[in-house]
Amino acid sequence: MVQIDGLGKLLAEHPFFRGMDDAAMEVIAGCAANERINADTYLFREGGAADKFYLVRHGTIALEFHVPGRDPVVLSTVHEGEIFGWSWMVPPFTWTFDAKAIELTRLVSLDAKCLRGKIESDHSLGYDLLSRFIPVLADRLNAARLQMIDMYGRP
Amino acid sequence: MNTAIVDPMIPVPYQVRSFQKELSDTFTIELTPASGRRPFHFKPGQFNMLYAYGTGEVPISMSGDPADPSKVVHTIRAVGTVTDTLMALREGDNIGLRGPFGSSWPVEAAEGHDLIIVTGGIGLAPLRPAIYHVLKHRKKYGKVCIFYGARTPEDILFRKDLESWRGRFDMYADVTVDRGTGDWAGPVGVVTNLITRGRFDPHHTVAFVCGPEIMMRFSVQTLNGLGVTNDRIHVSMERNMKCAVGLCGFCQFGPTFVCKDGPVFRFDRIQKIFPVREL
Ligand SMILES: Cc1cc2nc3c(=O)[nH]c(=O)nc-3n(C[C@H](O)[C@H](O)[C@H](O)COP(=O)(O)OP(=O)(O)OC[C@H]3O[C@@H](n4cnc5c(N)ncnc54)[C@H](O)[C@@H]3O)c2cc1C
Ligand code: FES
């Protein structure tokens, strides 16, 4: 219980969950765990089971794409106060990129199976979560488009 | 006092005092008046028309320190006929210069506020004089943040300046690249990501934005999303120019002349013409 209170507090302080009501926060905290990952260590690899999503408390995670025969391509980096990993919401629930810590990074992970179970029995929780995820996804999509058009390229 | 403008349509001969390659396609030239005429003062954000004899004339912003009028400094990216010719200049070569022209970054009006500078690619060059000014008068501003985006780590302009700004305790500077290459361990992603990560008070913030127009558009959207209103956002519009003094109408849109009323505009005053592709 003490652990969940601690995690609940950490979650409530994270920008992603800002403004969520206490009861919902406590339900979500029941699926949360603290994680720490050392620099240059992979948290997960493309194709693995997407059984969690992550909130960054401190540090930096690089989201990479592996291209055979080449160095990995860093698609973007994720920093303090941000989240990553939405494959847990989309079947077949497998990671579509690698995630590597650039420096010592502290995260809160949320267990996907646990969350999906809670959402099944409380659709309003699912709605709240989705309405937090969608703006993040829209931002990432816009950012990816801007990166793709090579806006600093020769006119 | 501005002693450079005699007839604003007649280029004055200047000599290249130094040429420095910045990036594979970008260079900085320092100019000195060929006739020993007195240096001129300029405001951060203003530009000169540089005339490559026999080729043509282009508007180029000043990129040096406004407190040191003895140095006329321009940083130029070679993208076509005239700028390619300018890239071939070397110490001792001559060019023509008209200016300075145009509006400036409102560095004085921004005093007492947090100042956010959002820039990308060559867009850092027109903003560097404003940064020099602000750092010289640092105590007059609240938080000062610089967010710079480049294509790759190899395309980061004024790396030494950025490193020294980053090393200061009285400001925040962050750089991101669209594509991380080599041993780059910094942020990867668009410059708008840096804005959302920055810690400033959006309701007491003035923002200066300069870069490719699409970058400016998304930066304005991001700033708006955080609560920075359009009357506190200033952008530099780079549209083709001919006379640069509001005579030929080449850069005119309705009552607005980009050369004379701009290139620096308060965003709420040009938000209607901002998306217009060609004037
Ligand atoms: C007020 C102002 C300040 C500027 N300051 C700087 C500066 O400090 N450093 C710098 O490198 N450049 C600056 N520019 C842009 C510079 O003037 C152009 O790159 C230059 O005019 C291109 O001329 P060119 O003959 O070399 O290329 P062109 O052969 O005329 O054009 C080559 C390509 O560049 C594109 N292009 C031309 N002009 C522009 C423009 N204004 N913006 C975007 N694309 C353009 C053309 O569409 C074409 O695709 C500034 C422009 C303005 C209006
Ligand atoms: S360039 Fe001639 S009016 Fe602006």
Coordinates of C-alpha atoms and ligand atoms in Angstrom, one line a residue:
Chain A
M1 CA 0.0 0.0 0.0
V2 CA 2.8 2.4 0.9
Q3 CA 4.5 1.5 -2.4
I4 CA 1.3 2.2 -4.3
D5 CA 0.9 5.5 -2.5
G6 CA 4.4 6.4 -3.5
L7 CA 3.8 5.4 -7.1
G8 CA 0.4 7.2 -7.1
K9 CA 2.2 10.3 -6.1
L10 CA 4.9 9.9 -8.7
L11 CA 2.2 9.3 -11.4
A12 CA 0.1 12.3 -10.2
E13 CA 3.1 14.5 -10.5
H14 CA 3.9 13.4 -14.1
P15 CA 2.6 15.8 -16.7
F16 CA 0.8 12.9 -18.6
F17 CA -1.5 12.3 -15.6
R18 CA -1.9 15.9 -14.6
G19 CA -5.5 16.6 -13.5
M20 CA -6.6 13.0 -13.3
D21 CA -9.0 12.4 -10.4
D22 CA -7.6 10.6 -7.3
A23 CA -9.8 7.5 -7.6
A24 CA -8.7 6.8 -11.2
M25 CA -5.1 7.6 -10.3
E26 CA -5.2 5.0 -7.5
V27 CA -6.6 2.3 -9.9
I28 CA -3.8 3.1 -12.4
A29 CA -1.1 3.1 -9.6
G30 CA -2.1 -0.5 -9.0
C31 CA -0.6 -1.4 -12.4
A32 CA 2.6 0.7 -11.9
A33 CA 6.1 -0.1 -11.1
N34 CA 9.3 1.9 -10.7
E35 CA 12.1 1.0 -13.1
R36 CA 15.7 2.1 -13.6
I37 CA 17.8 1.4 -16.6
N38 CA 21.5 2.0 -17.1
A39 CA 23.0 4.0 -19.9
D40 CA 23.4 2.2 -23.3
T41 CA 21.0 -0.6 -22.2
Y42 CA 18.0 -1.7 -24.3
L43 CA 14.7 -1.6 -22.5
F44 CA 13.0 -3.5 -25.3
R45 CA 13.5 -4.5 -28.9
E46 CA 11.3 -4.4 -31.9
G47 CA 9.1 -7.5 -32.2
G48 CA 9.0 -8.1 -28.4
A49 CA 5.8 -8.3 -26.5
A50 CA 4.5 -4.7 -25.8
D51 CA 3.4 -5.5 -22.3
K52 CA 4.0 -2.1 -20.7
F53 CA 4.0 1.6 -21.4
Y54 CA 6.5 4.0 -19.8
L55 CA 6.6 7.5 -18.2
V56 CA 10.1 9.0 -18.0
R57 CA 10.9 10.5 -14.6
H58 CA 14.5 11.4 -15.3
G59 CA 16.9 10.6 -18.1
T60 CA 16.7 10.1 -21.9
I61 CA 15.4 7.2 -24.0
A62 CA 16.2 6.9 -27.7
L63 CA 13.6 5.2 -29.8
E64 CA 15.5 3.5 -32.6
F65 CA 14.7 1.7 -35.8
H66 CA 17.0 -1.2 -36.7
V67 CA 18.0 -1.3 -40.4
P68 CA 20.0 -4.5 -41.2
G69 CA 23.5 -3.7 -42.3
R70 CA 23.4 -0.1 -41.0
D71 CA 23.7 1.7 -37.7
P72 CA 20.4 2.0 -35.9
V73 CA 18.4 5.1 -36.8
V74 CA 17.3 7.2 -33.9
L75 CA 13.7 8.2 -34.7
S76 CA 13.4 10.5 -31.6
T77 CA 14.5 10.8 -28.0
V78 CA 12.1 10.9 -25.1
H79 CA 12.9 13.0 -22.0
E80 CA 11.8 13.8 -18.5
G81 CA 8.0 14.4 -18.3
E82 CA 7.2 12.5 -21.5
I83 CA 5.8 9.0 -22.2
F84 CA 6.5 6.3 -24.8
G85 CA 5.1 3.0 -25.9
W86 CA 1.6 2.8 -27.3
S87 CA 1.9 -0.6 -28.9
W88 CA 0.2 -2.0 -25.7
M89 CA -3.1 -0.5 -27.0
V90 CA -2.9 -1.9 -30.6
P91 CA -3.1 -5.6 -31.5
P92 CA -0.9 -7.7 -31.9
F93 CA 0.7 -5.8 -28.9
T94 CA 4.3 -6.0 -30.2
W95 CA 7.0 -3.3 -30.1
T96 CA 7.6 -1.6 -33.5
F97 CA 10.9 0.0 -32.5
D98 CA 13.8 -0.5 -30.0
A99 CA 14.1 1.6 -26.9
K100 CA 17.6 2.3 -25.5
A101 CA 18.6 4.4 -22.5
I102 CA 21.1 7.2 -23.5
E103 CA 21.9 7.8 -19.9
L104 CA 20.8 6.4 -16.5
T105 CA 17.1 6.7 -16.7
R106 CA 14.3 6.4 -14.2
L107 CA 10.9 5.3 -15.4
V108 CA 7.5 4.3 -14.2
S109 CA 6.1 1.4 -16.2
L110 CA 2.5 0.5 -16.4
D111 CA 1.6 -3.1 -16.9
A112 CA -0.5 -3.4 -20.1
K113 CA -2.4 -6.6 -19.1
C114 CA -3.3 -5.0 -15.8
L115 CA -4.4 -1.8 -17.5
R116 CA -6.4 -3.5 -20.2
G117 CA -8.2 -5.4 -17.4
K118 CA -9.1 -2.2 -15.5
I119 CA -10.2 -0.5 -18.7
E120 CA -12.5 -3.5 -19.6
S121 CA -14.3 -3.0 -16.3
D122 CA -14.3 0.8 -16.3
H123 CA -14.8 2.3 -19.7
S124 CA -14.6 5.9 -18.4
L125 CA -11.0 5.1 -17.3
G126 CA -10.3 4.0 -20.8
Y127 CA -11.8 7.2 -22.2
D128 CA -9.7 9.3 -19.8
L129 CA -6.5 7.4 -20.8
L130 CA -7.3 7.7 -24.5
S131 CA -7.9 11.4 -24.3
R132 CA -4.5 11.7 -22.8
F133 CA -2.8 9.5 -25.4
I134 CA -4.3 11.0 -28.5
P135 CA -2.8 14.4 -28.2
V136 CA 0.6 12.8 -27.6
L137 CA 0.1 10.6 -30.7
A138 CA -1.0 13.6 -32.8
D139 CA 2.1 15.6 -31.7
R140 CA 4.4 12.6 -32.5
L141 CA 2.7 12.2 -35.9
N142 CA 3.2 15.9 -36.7
A143 CA 6.8 15.8 -35.6
A144 CA 7.5 12.7 -37.7
R145 CA 6.0 14.5 -40.7
L146 CA 8.2 17.5 -40.2
Q147 CA 11.2 15.3 -39.8
M148 CA 10.3 13.5 -43.0
I149 CA 9.9 16.6 -45.2
D150 CA 13.5 17.6 -44.4
M151 CA 12.6 21.2 -43.7
Y152 CA 16.2 22.4 -43.4
G153 CA 17.1 20.8 -46.8
R154 CA 18.2 22.9 -49.7
P155 CA 15.2 25.0 -51.0
Chain B
M1 CA 23.8 57.4 -36.7
N2 CA 23.4 55.6 -40.0
T3 CA 26.2 56.6 -42.4
A4 CA 25.9 53.8 -44.9
I5 CA 22.8 54.9 -46.7
V6 CA 23.6 57.7 -49.1
D7 CA 21.2 56.7 -52.0
P8 CA 19.6 53.6 -50.7
M9 CA 19.4 52.2 -54.3
I10 CA 23.2 52.6 -55.0
P11 CA 25.4 49.8 -53.6
V12 CA 28.5 51.0 -51.8
P13 CA 31.7 49.0 -52.4
Y14 CA 32.8 46.8 -49.6
Q15 CA 35.8 44.5 -49.2
V16 CA 35.9 41.0 -47.8
R17 CA 38.0 41.2 -44.6
S18 CA 37.6 37.6 -43.7
F19 CA 35.9 34.5 -45.0
Q20 CA 35.0 31.6 -42.7
K21 CA 33.4 28.3 -43.8
E22 CA 30.8 27.3 -41.2
L23 CA 29.2 24.2 -42.8
S24 CA 29.5 22.5 -46.2
D25 CA 27.2 25.1 -47.8
T26 CA 27.3 28.0 -45.3
F27 CA 29.9 30.6 -44.6
T28 CA 30.4 33.9 -42.8
I29 CA 32.0 37.0 -44.3
E30 CA 33.2 40.1 -42.5
L31 CA 33.1 43.2 -44.7
T32 CA 34.8 46.5 -44.4
P33 CA 34.0 49.6 -46.5
A34 CA 36.4 49.8 -49.4
S35 CA 36.6 53.6 -49.3
G36 CA 37.4 53.9 -45.7
R37 CA 33.9 55.3 -45.0
R38 CA 32.7 55.2 -41.4
P39 CA 31.0 52.0 -40.1
F40 CA 27.2 52.0 -39.7
H41 CA 25.0 50.9 -36.8
F42 CA 22.3 48.3 -37.2
K43 CA 19.6 46.8 -35.2
P44 CA 19.3 43.0 -34.6
G45 CA 17.3 41.5 -37.4
Q46 CA 18.0 44.1 -40.0
F47 CA 19.4 43.1 -43.4
N48 CA 21.6 44.4 -46.2
M49 CA 21.3 43.9 -49.9
L50 CA 24.6 42.3 -51.0
Y51 CA 25.5 42.7 -54.6
A52 CA 27.7 40.1 -56.2
Y53 CA 29.1 42.2 -59.2
G54 CA 27.9 40.8 -62.5
T55 CA 25.6 38.2 -60.9
G56 CA 22.9 39.9 -58.8
E57 CA 21.7 41.2 -55.4
V58 CA 20.3 39.3 -52.4
P59 CA 18.9 40.3 -49.0
I60 CA 21.1 38.9 -46.2
S61 CA 20.6 39.6 -42.5
M62 CA 23.4 40.9 -40.3
S63 CA 24.8 38.1 -38.0
G64 CA 27.4 40.0 -36.0
D65 CA 27.3 41.9 -32.8
P66 CA 25.2 45.1 -33.0
A67 CA 27.4 46.7 -30.3
D68 CA 30.4 46.4 -32.6
P69 CA 29.6 48.4 -35.8
S70 CA 33.2 48.1 -37.0
K71 CA 32.4 44.6 -38.2
V72 CA 29.8 44.0 -40.9
V73 CA 29.2 40.3 -40.6
H74 CA 26.9 38.1 -42.7
T75 CA 26.3 34.4 -42.6
I76 CA 25.1 33.0 -45.8
R77 CA 23.8 29.7 -47.1
A78 CA 24.6 29.0 -50.7
V79 CA 21.3 28.0 -52.3
G80 CA 21.4 29.4 -55.8
T81 CA 22.9 31.8 -58.3
V82 CA 23.9 34.8 -56.2
T83 CA 24.6 33.0 -52.9
D84 CA 26.8 30.4 -54.8
T85 CA 28.8 33.4 -56.2
L86 CA 29.1 34.9 -52.8
M87 CA 30.5 31.6 -51.5
A88 CA 33.4 31.9 -54.0
L89 CA 34.5 35.3 -52.4
R90 CA 37.8 35.4 -50.6
E91 CA 39.7 37.9 -48.5
G92 CA 40.3 41.1 -50.4
D93 CA 37.4 40.6 -52.9
N94 CA 34.9 43.4 -53.5
I95 CA 31.1 43.4 -53.3
G96 CA 28.4 46.0 -53.3
L97 CA 26.3 46.7 -50.2
R98 CA 23.1 48.6 -49.6
G99 CA 21.6 48.9 -46.2
P100 CA 20.8 48.4 -43.4
F101 CA 17.1 47.9 -44.1
G102 CA 14.0 46.7 -42.4
S103 CA 12.5 46.2 -38.9
S104 CA 14.3 44.6 -36.0
W105 CA 13.7 42.1 -33.2
P106 CA 12.0 44.1 -30.4
V107 CA 14.8 43.4 -27.9
E108 CA 13.9 46.5 -25.8
A109 CA 10.1 45.8 -25.8
A110 CA 11.0 42.3 -24.5
E111 CA 12.7 43.6 -21.4
G112 CA 11.1 42.4 -18.2
H113 CA 9.8 39.3 -19.9
D114 CA 11.0 35.7 -20.3
L115 CA 12.5 35.5 -23.8
I116 CA 12.2 32.4 -25.9
I117 CA 14.2 32.1 -29.1
V118 CA 13.2 29.4 -31.4
T119 CA 15.3 28.9 -34.5
G120 CA 16.4 26.3 -37.0
G121 CA 19.0 25.9 -39.7
I122 CA 20.3 29.2 -41.1
G123 CA 17.6 31.0 -39.1
L124 CA 20.1 31.3 -36.2
A125 CA 22.1 33.8 -38.2
P126 CA 19.5 36.6 -38.2
L127 CA 18.9 36.0 -34.5
R128 CA 22.5 36.0 -33.4
P129 CA 22.7 39.8 -33.1
A130 CA 19.5 39.7 -30.9
I131 CA 21.1 37.0 -28.7
Y132 CA 24.3 39.1 -28.4
H133 CA 22.3 42.1 -27.4
V134 CA 20.2 40.2 -24.8
L135 CA 23.2 38.6 -23.2
K136 CA 24.9 42.0 -23.0
H137 CA 21.9 43.3 -21.1
R138 CA 21.1 40.0 -19.4
K139 CA 19.7 41.5 -16.2
K140 CA 16.9 43.2 -18.0
Y141 CA 15.3 39.9 -19.0
G142 CA 13.6 37.1 -17.1
K143 CA 14.5 33.6 -18.2
V144 CA 16.2 33.4 -21.6
C145 CA 15.9 30.1 -23.5
I146 CA 17.3 29.3 -27.0
F147 CA 15.9 26.3 -28.8
Y148 CA 17.7 25.4 -32.0
G149 CA 17.0 22.7 -34.5
A150 CA 19.2 21.4 -37.3
R151 CA 19.0 18.6 -39.8
T152 CA 21.9 16.6 -38.5
P153 CA 24.7 17.2 -35.9
E154 CA 27.0 18.1 -38.9
D155 CA 24.6 21.0 -39.8
I156 CA 24.6 22.8 -36.5
L157 CA 25.5 26.4 -37.1
F158 CA 27.6 28.5 -34.7
R159 CA 28.4 25.4 -32.7
K160 CA 30.9 27.3 -30.5
D161 CA 28.4 30.0 -29.7
L162 CA 25.7 27.4 -28.9
E163 CA 28.2 25.5 -26.6
S164 CA 29.1 28.7 -24.8
W165 CA 25.4 29.7 -24.4
R166 CA 24.7 26.3 -23.1
G167 CA 27.5 26.5 -20.6
R168 CA 26.1 29.7 -19.0
F169 CA 24.3 29.6 -15.7
D170 CA 21.9 32.5 -16.5
M171 CA 20.3 31.0 -19.6
Y172 CA 19.0 27.8 -21.1
A173 CA 20.1 26.6 -24.6
D174 CA 19.1 23.3 -26.2
V175 CA 19.8 21.8 -29.6
T176 CA 17.9 19.0 -31.4
V177 CA 18.5 17.3 -34.7
D178 CA 16.1 15.7 -37.1
R179 CA 18.5 12.9 -37.7
G180 CA 21.0 11.7 -35.1
T181 CA 24.2 10.6 -36.8
G182 CA 27.7 9.5 -35.5
D183 CA 28.1 9.7 -31.7
W184 CA 25.4 12.4 -31.2
A185 CA 23.9 11.8 -27.8
G186 CA 21.6 14.9 -27.6
P187 CA 17.9 15.2 -28.4
V188 CA 16.6 13.8 -31.7
G189 CA 13.3 15.3 -33.0
V190 CA 11.8 18.5 -34.2
V191 CA 12.6 21.8 -32.5
T192 CA 9.0 22.2 -31.3
N193 CA 9.7 19.3 -28.9
L194 CA 12.3 21.5 -27.2
I195 CA 9.7 24.3 -26.7
T196 CA 7.4 22.0 -24.8
R197 CA 10.3 20.7 -22.7
G198 CA 11.5 24.3 -21.8
R199 CA 10.5 25.7 -18.5
F200 CA 9.3 29.3 -18.9
D201 CA 6.2 31.2 -17.9
P202 CA 4.1 31.3 -21.1
H203 CA 2.0 34.2 -19.8
H204 CA 5.0 36.5 -19.4
T205 CA 7.0 35.3 -22.4
V206 CA 8.0 37.0 -25.6
A207 CA 9.2 34.7 -28.4
F208 CA 11.4 35.4 -31.4
V209 CA 11.1 32.7 -34.1
C210 CA 13.2 32.4 -37.2
G211 CA 13.8 29.5 -39.6
P212 CA 12.1 27.7 -42.5
E213 CA 8.5 29.0 -42.7
I214 CA 7.0 25.6 -42.0
M215 CA 9.2 25.4 -38.8
M216 CA 7.9 28.8 -37.8
R217 CA 4.3 27.8 -38.4
F218 CA 4.6 24.8 -36.2
S219 CA 6.6 26.7 -33.6
V220 CA 3.9 29.3 -33.4
Q221 CA 1.2 26.6 -32.9
T222 CA 3.3 25.0 -30.1
L223 CA 3.8 28.4 -28.4
N224 CA 0.1 29.1 -28.7
G225 CA -0.7 25.7 -27.2
L226 CA 1.4 26.6 -24.2
G227 CA -0.4 30.0 -23.8
V228 CA 2.0 32.4 -25.6
T229 CA -0.3 34.7 -27.6
N230 CA 0.4 35.9 -31.1
D231 CA 1.0 39.5 -30.0
R232 CA 4.0 38.3 -28.0
I233 CA 5.4 36.2 -30.9
H234 CA 7.7 37.8 -33.5
V235 CA 8.8 36.1 -36.7
S236 CA 11.1 37.0 -39.5
M237 CA 9.6 36.6 -43.0
E238 CA 12.0 35.9 -45.8
R239 CA 10.3 36.8 -49.1
N240 CA 12.0 37.7 -52.3
M241 CA 13.0 41.3 -52.6
K242 CA 14.2 43.8 -55.2
C243 CA 14.5 47.4 -54.0
A244 CA 14.3 46.7 -50.3
V245 CA 13.0 50.2 -49.6
G246 CA 9.3 49.9 -50.3
L247 CA 9.4 51.3 -53.9
C248 CA 9.0 48.5 -56.4
G249 CA 6.1 46.6 -54.8
F250 CA 7.9 43.2 -55.3
C251 CA 7.4 42.2 -51.7
Q252 CA 4.0 43.9 -51.2
F253 CA 0.9 42.2 -49.8
G254 CA -2.0 44.6 -49.4
P255 CA -0.7 47.5 -47.3
T256 CA 2.3 45.5 -46.1
F257 CA 5.8 45.7 -47.5
V258 CA 7.9 42.8 -46.2
C259 CA 11.2 44.8 -46.9
K260 CA 10.1 48.0 -45.1
D261 CA 7.6 46.9 -42.5
G262 CA 9.5 43.6 -42.0
P263 CA 11.3 41.3 -42.1
V264 CA 10.5 41.0 -38.4
F265 CA 6.8 41.1 -37.7
R266 CA 4.6 40.7 -34.7
F267 CA 2.8 37.5 -35.6
D268 CA -0.8 38.8 -35.0
R269 CA -0.1 41.5 -37.5
I270 CA 0.8 39.2 -40.4
Q271 CA -0.9 35.9 -39.5
K272 CA -3.2 36.4 -42.5
I273 CA -0.4 36.8 -45.0
F274 CA 2.0 34.3 -43.4
P275 CA 0.5 31.3 -45.2
V276 CA 0.6 33.1 -48.6
R277 CA 3.3 31.2 -50.5
E278 CA 4.4 33.9 -53.0
L279 CA 3.9 37.6 -52.6
Ligands
LIG1 C1 15.1 39.8 -45.2 C2 15.9 38.6 -45.6 C3 17.0 38.2 -44.9 C4 17.7 37.1 -45.3 N1 18.8 36.7 -44.5 C5 19.6 35.6 -44.9 C6 20.7 35.3 -44.2 O1 21.1 35.9 -43.2 N2 21.4 34.2 -44.7 C7 21.1 33.5 -45.8 O2 21.7 32.6 -46.2 N3 19.9 33.8 -46.5 C8 19.2 34.9 -46.1 N4 18.1 35.2 -46.8 C9 17.7 34.4 -48.0 C10 18.5 34.8 -49.2 O3 18.1 36.1 -49.5 C11 18.1 33.9 -50.4 O4 18.6 32.6 -50.1 C12 18.8 34.4 -51.6 O5 18.1 35.5 -52.0 C13 18.7 33.3 -52.7 O6 19.3 33.9 -53.9 P1 20.1 33.0 -54.9 O7 20.3 33.9 -56.2 O8 21.4 32.5 -54.3 O9 19.2 31.8 -55.2 P2 18.1 31.7 -56.3 O10 18.8 31.1 -57.5 O11 17.3 32.9 -56.5 O12 17.1 30.6 -55.6 C14 17.6 29.3 -55.3 C15 16.5 28.7 -54.5 O13 16.3 29.4 -53.2 C16 14.9 29.7 -53.1 N5 14.9 31.0 -52.4 C17 15.2 32.2 -52.9 N6 15.0 33.2 -52.0 C18 14.6 32.6 -50.9 C19 14.2 33.1 -49.6 N7 14.2 34.3 -49.3 N8 13.8 32.2 -48.7 C20 13.8 30.8 -49.0 N9 14.1 30.3 -50.2 C21 14.5 31.2 -51.1 C22 14.4 29.8 -54.5 O14 13.0 29.5 -54.4 C23 15.1 28.7 -55.1 O15 14.5 27.4 -54.9 C24 17.3 36.3 -46.4 C25 16.2 36.7 -47.1 C26 15.5 37.8 -46.7 C27 14.3 38.3 -47.5
FES2 S1 11.4 44.9 -52.3 FE1 10.6 46.6 -53.4 S2 8.9 47.1 -52.2 FE2 9.8 45.6 -51.0

